[in-house]
XYZ file of C-alpha atoms in Angstrom:
307
model
C -31.770 -14.402 0.485
C -29.332 -16.939 -1.458
C -27.954 -16.861 -4.803
C -27.696 -19.880 -6.847
C -26.395 -20.796 -9.956
C -26.324 -23.987 -12.016
C -22.692 -24.998 -13.445
C -24.075 -27.787 -15.488
C -25.855 -24.950 -17.665
C -24.557 -22.967 -20.825
C -22.735 -19.796 -19.236
C -24.138 -20.506 -15.663
C -23.093 -17.544 -14.005
C -24.782 -15.050 -16.228
C -27.957 -15.161 -14.083
C -29.100 -17.021 -11.082
C -30.931 -20.265 -11.092
C -34.659 -19.820 -10.988
C -35.050 -23.619 -10.507
C -37.429 -24.678 -7.379
C -34.780 -27.283 -7.398
C -31.652 -26.998 -8.786
C -28.911 -29.641 -9.695
C -25.555 -29.734 -8.814
C -22.595 -28.669 -9.444
C -23.898 -25.579 -8.066
C -22.630 -22.298 -6.545
C -24.243 -20.469 -3.823
C -23.785 -17.016 -2.395
C -25.211 -16.948 1.172
C -24.937 -15.007 4.360
C -23.438 -16.342 7.669
C -26.749 -17.058 8.889
C -27.948 -18.744 6.002
C -24.620 -20.906 6.128
C -25.654 -21.985 9.832
C -28.623 -23.216 8.683
C -27.817 -25.342 5.814
C -28.056 -29.222 6.190
C -25.402 -31.538 5.052
C -22.131 -29.757 6.103
C -20.156 -31.347 8.429
C -19.091 -30.023 11.852
C -15.942 -29.748 11.201
C -16.464 -27.511 8.222
C -18.649 -25.311 10.219
C -16.423 -25.188 12.977
C -13.340 -24.025 10.292
C -15.310 -21.506 9.092
C -16.497 -19.933 12.028
C -12.632 -19.924 13.213
C -11.452 -18.285 9.676
C -14.596 -15.864 9.275
C -13.337 -13.042 11.566
C -9.966 -13.205 10.186
C -8.401 -10.528 7.669
C -6.672 -13.163 5.882
C -6.436 -15.459 2.566
C -6.322 -18.909 3.919
C -7.143 -22.565 2.749
C -7.390 -25.749 4.999
C -7.978 -29.386 3.374
C -10.229 -31.953 4.921
C -10.717 -35.640 3.527
C -14.073 -34.907 1.548
C -13.831 -30.926 0.842
C -11.948 -27.780 1.491
C -12.399 -24.210 3.430
C -11.440 -21.152 3.123
C -11.420 -17.110 3.389
C -10.016 -14.220 1.358
C -9.707 -10.612 2.620
C -9.844 -8.578 -0.538
C -8.355 -5.386 -0.228
C -9.749 -1.887 -1.855
C -7.633 -0.971 -4.493
C -8.292 2.770 -4.226
C -6.914 2.352 -0.363
C -5.186 -0.687 0.266
C -4.687 0.504 3.694
C -8.229 0.354 4.824
C -9.890 -2.649 6.070
C -10.246 -5.525 3.374
C -13.684 -6.901 1.938
C -13.836 -10.433 3.967
C -15.729 -13.684 2.290
C -15.104 -17.411 2.869
C -16.024 -20.374 0.862
C -17.038 -24.016 1.302
C -15.903 -26.411 -1.973
C -16.699 -30.130 -2.321
C -17.433 -32.277 -5.718
C -20.957 -30.759 -6.046
C -21.058 -27.415 -4.177
C -19.227 -24.285 -3.711
C -20.522 -22.020 -1.252
C -19.614 -18.458 -0.701
C -20.178 -17.067 2.599
C -20.291 -13.341 2.445
C -22.413 -10.942 4.168
C -21.919 -8.325 1.567
C -21.928 -7.895 -2.619
C -18.067 -8.880 -3.194
C -18.814 -12.133 -4.243
C -21.534 -11.536 -6.407
C -19.065 -8.693 -8.360
C -16.604 -10.965 -8.638
C -18.475 -13.857 -9.977
C -20.139 -11.201 -12.399
C -16.574 -10.434 -13.405
C -16.059 -14.308 -14.050
C -18.700 -14.346 -16.259
C -18.012 -11.386 -18.301
C -14.192 -12.383 -18.847
C -15.361 -15.875 -20.404
C -12.828 -17.857 -18.326
C -15.254 -20.207 -16.680
C -14.718 -23.136 -19.167
C -15.632 -26.256 -17.145
C -18.772 -26.985 -15.050
C -17.281 -27.938 -11.936
C -16.996 -26.365 -8.224
C -13.200 -26.497 -8.368
C -12.811 -24.726 -11.868
C -15.231 -21.959 -10.414
C -13.320 -21.086 -7.756
C -10.020 -21.167 -9.930
C -11.852 -18.559 -11.888
C -12.741 -16.585 -8.915
C -9.385 -16.575 -7.565
C -7.955 -15.795 -11.208
C -10.284 -12.974 -11.186
C -9.065 -11.431 -7.931
C -5.429 -10.585 -9.326
C -6.638 -10.396 -12.965
C -5.880 -6.754 -13.586
C -3.379 -5.809 -10.432
C -0.559 -5.399 -12.569
C -2.383 -2.294 -13.979
C -2.969 -1.112 -10.695
C 0.462 -1.283 -9.965
C 1.672 0.758 -13.049
C -0.845 3.797 -11.792
C 0.617 3.709 -8.238
C 4.205 3.767 -9.746
C 3.484 6.384 -12.037
C 1.929 8.260 -8.835
C 5.149 7.668 -7.002
C 7.324 9.036 -9.480
C 5.242 12.157 -9.845
C 5.999 12.475 -6.053
C 9.510 12.071 -6.794
C 9.876 14.711 -9.573
C 7.820 16.972 -7.122
C 10.168 16.515 -4.241
C 13.367 17.361 -6.719
C 11.608 20.387 -8.620
C 10.392 21.422 -5.438
C 7.226 22.352 -7.362
C 4.790 21.201 -4.489
C 5.190 20.379 -0.821
C 5.261 16.464 -0.005
C 4.137 15.320 3.200
C 5.628 12.394 4.893
C 2.384 10.761 5.215
C 1.719 10.357 1.903
C 5.132 8.444 1.351
C 4.094 6.572 4.413
C 0.758 5.443 2.592
C 2.545 4.256 -0.320
C 4.584 1.931 1.963
C 1.877 0.750 3.798
C 0.016 0.373 0.543
C 2.842 -1.717 -0.711
C 3.019 -4.119 2.242
C -0.331 -4.550 2.671
C -0.625 -5.718 -1.031
C 2.669 -7.893 -1.100
C 1.043 -9.718 1.799
C -2.019 -10.336 -0.006
C -0.502 -11.716 -2.919
C 1.841 -13.759 -0.919
C -1.430 -15.331 0.824
C -3.054 -16.071 -2.444
C 0.130 -17.849 -3.962
C 0.201 -20.217 -0.711
C -3.736 -20.877 -0.936
C -3.140 -21.674 -4.426
C -0.037 -23.912 -3.839
C -1.918 -26.092 -1.466
C -4.965 -26.429 -3.294
C -2.903 -27.273 -6.432
C -1.281 -30.398 -4.245
C -4.830 -31.895 -4.176
C -3.899 -33.781 -1.238
C -7.545 -34.947 -0.247
C -8.535 -35.566 -4.161
C -11.271 -33.197 -4.152
C -10.720 -32.172 -7.607
C -9.103 -33.535 -10.826
C -5.304 -33.807 -11.507
C -5.459 -31.111 -14.209
C -7.868 -29.153 -12.464
C -5.825 -29.017 -9.561
C -2.485 -28.232 -11.715
C -4.441 -25.085 -13.013
C -3.989 -23.150 -9.682
C -0.289 -23.361 -10.160
C -0.475 -20.644 -12.575
C -2.375 -18.707 -10.191
C 0.358 -18.764 -7.444
C 2.827 -17.940 -10.070
C 1.030 -15.197 -11.097
C 0.553 -14.490 -7.213
C 4.326 -14.434 -6.733
C 4.887 -12.037 -9.375
C 2.453 -9.655 -8.284
C 4.287 -10.188 -4.666
C 7.869 -9.309 -6.326
C 6.109 -6.318 -7.891
C 4.945 -5.058 -4.262
C 8.111 -5.853 -3.156
C 10.003 -3.397 -5.670
C 7.349 -0.361 -4.921
C 7.853 -1.128 -0.853
C 11.463 -0.177 -1.712
C 10.859 2.761 -3.806
C 8.681 4.053 -1.079
C 11.910 3.862 1.324
C 14.120 5.691 -1.559
C 11.428 8.179 -1.717
C 11.247 8.627 2.474
C 15.060 8.644 2.457
C 14.554 11.545 -0.751
C 12.279 13.164 1.492
C 14.342 13.248 4.695
C 17.448 14.424 2.548
C 15.256 17.693 1.293
C 14.609 18.244 4.864
C 17.846 18.221 5.905
C 19.016 20.386 3.057
C 16.146 22.913 4.004
C 17.272 22.642 7.710
C 20.716 23.510 6.747
C 20.217 26.038 4.514
C 18.123 27.736 7.430
C 20.942 27.246 9.734
C 23.265 28.887 7.086
C 21.103 32.076 6.794
C 21.121 32.473 10.706
C 24.961 32.036 10.969
C 25.585 34.605 8.039
C 23.180 37.146 9.528
C 24.855 36.629 13.685
C 28.319 37.094 11.958
C 27.378 40.066 9.798
C 26.066 41.499 13.050
C 28.657 41.054 15.237
C 30.439 44.427 14.435
C 27.682 45.995 15.742
C 27.299 43.560 18.916
C 30.763 44.624 19.789
C 30.198 48.012 19.320
C 27.051 48.340 21.112
C 28.576 46.247 24.130
C 31.728 48.417 23.930
C 29.703 51.921 24.234
C 27.077 50.389 26.328
C 29.510 49.596 29.366
C 28.692 51.575 32.599
C 32.214 53.537 32.757
C 33.177 57.209 33.345
C 36.314 57.330 31.113
C 36.398 55.660 27.852
C 39.236 56.420 25.150
C 37.920 58.555 22.497
C 34.520 59.064 24.042
C 34.979 62.619 24.307
C 36.273 62.572 20.349
C 33.563 64.686 18.308
C 33.991 62.147 15.231
C 33.753 58.730 17.182
C 30.251 58.200 16.749
C 30.685 58.756 12.742
C 33.977 56.368 12.749
C 32.433 53.448 14.557
C 29.028 53.632 12.522
C 31.260 53.821 9.375
C 33.662 50.909 10.293
C 30.787 48.787 11.249
C 29.162 49.409 7.838
C 32.280 48.558 6.117
C 33.076 45.281 7.680
C 29.522 44.524 7.119
C 29.818 45.402 3.063
C 32.920 43.273 3.313
C 31.591 40.400 5.100
C 28.977 40.317 2.597
C 31.277 40.472 -0.542
C 33.167 37.464 0.877
C 29.993 35.284 1.486
C 28.993 36.026 -2.171
C 32.242 35.205 -3.375
C 32.060 31.792 -1.491
C 28.655 31.276 -2.738
C 27.038 31.514 0.655
C 24.856 33.854 -0.191
């Protein structure tokens, strides 16, 4: 069932309207099925919203007497997951949100609690909702940056294993959020141009502040994306160093046992006559020489700090 708010009341978003005949300007939250049954919606608007509904993007399109758009709001706990989607239809008397979930209701409650809705117009309500979408995101970026710094310290200190998937998730999250803010900025700029004159000049100008804020957030997302690339390079460097250390150990072991391999190969030949084979101290002498060579090589490796 649709939820209706009357913007001409004090604190209009605190509670839905209970009137049988609510007076415009109105904010409505309805499902896509309910929107298809609404009267007084142009065919252009219906067709445009039908095309936007399955798209996971932030977009706005202007018509002579109204504008339509959509939001794809990423989940801050996992931006790489599928976003929450909603679309809207705005004219002078109505701001209709088409949402089959509870995202719009939560956002409107956030707007009501923040007190940023100071004018009883549909365009100002859309402005307040878009502002609420990105209001606290700098805090989210700070938390994400702290998490990435903890991963970097763990790699440098070798205190815990860090997987490539963890670093890749940071990169994907930064890219997804950067794209989201860029789209919001483009939306806000288009609305601020007010080409169809659906709202007053002052109300349209307010959307330029959202565009500026979204651009700052997009720049922050790009900074974190570059940071994630540095983490990936550091992780790859750690892997290369570990592989080099393993190869170094294998090389040292191989060189240390080379004398024994030589002795084994020499006395393992299928020959009837070998010089010194009948000498009674030959075995002891060979073993002693092999041990001495191993000790000398160990001391040499330690001096070179290879061990």
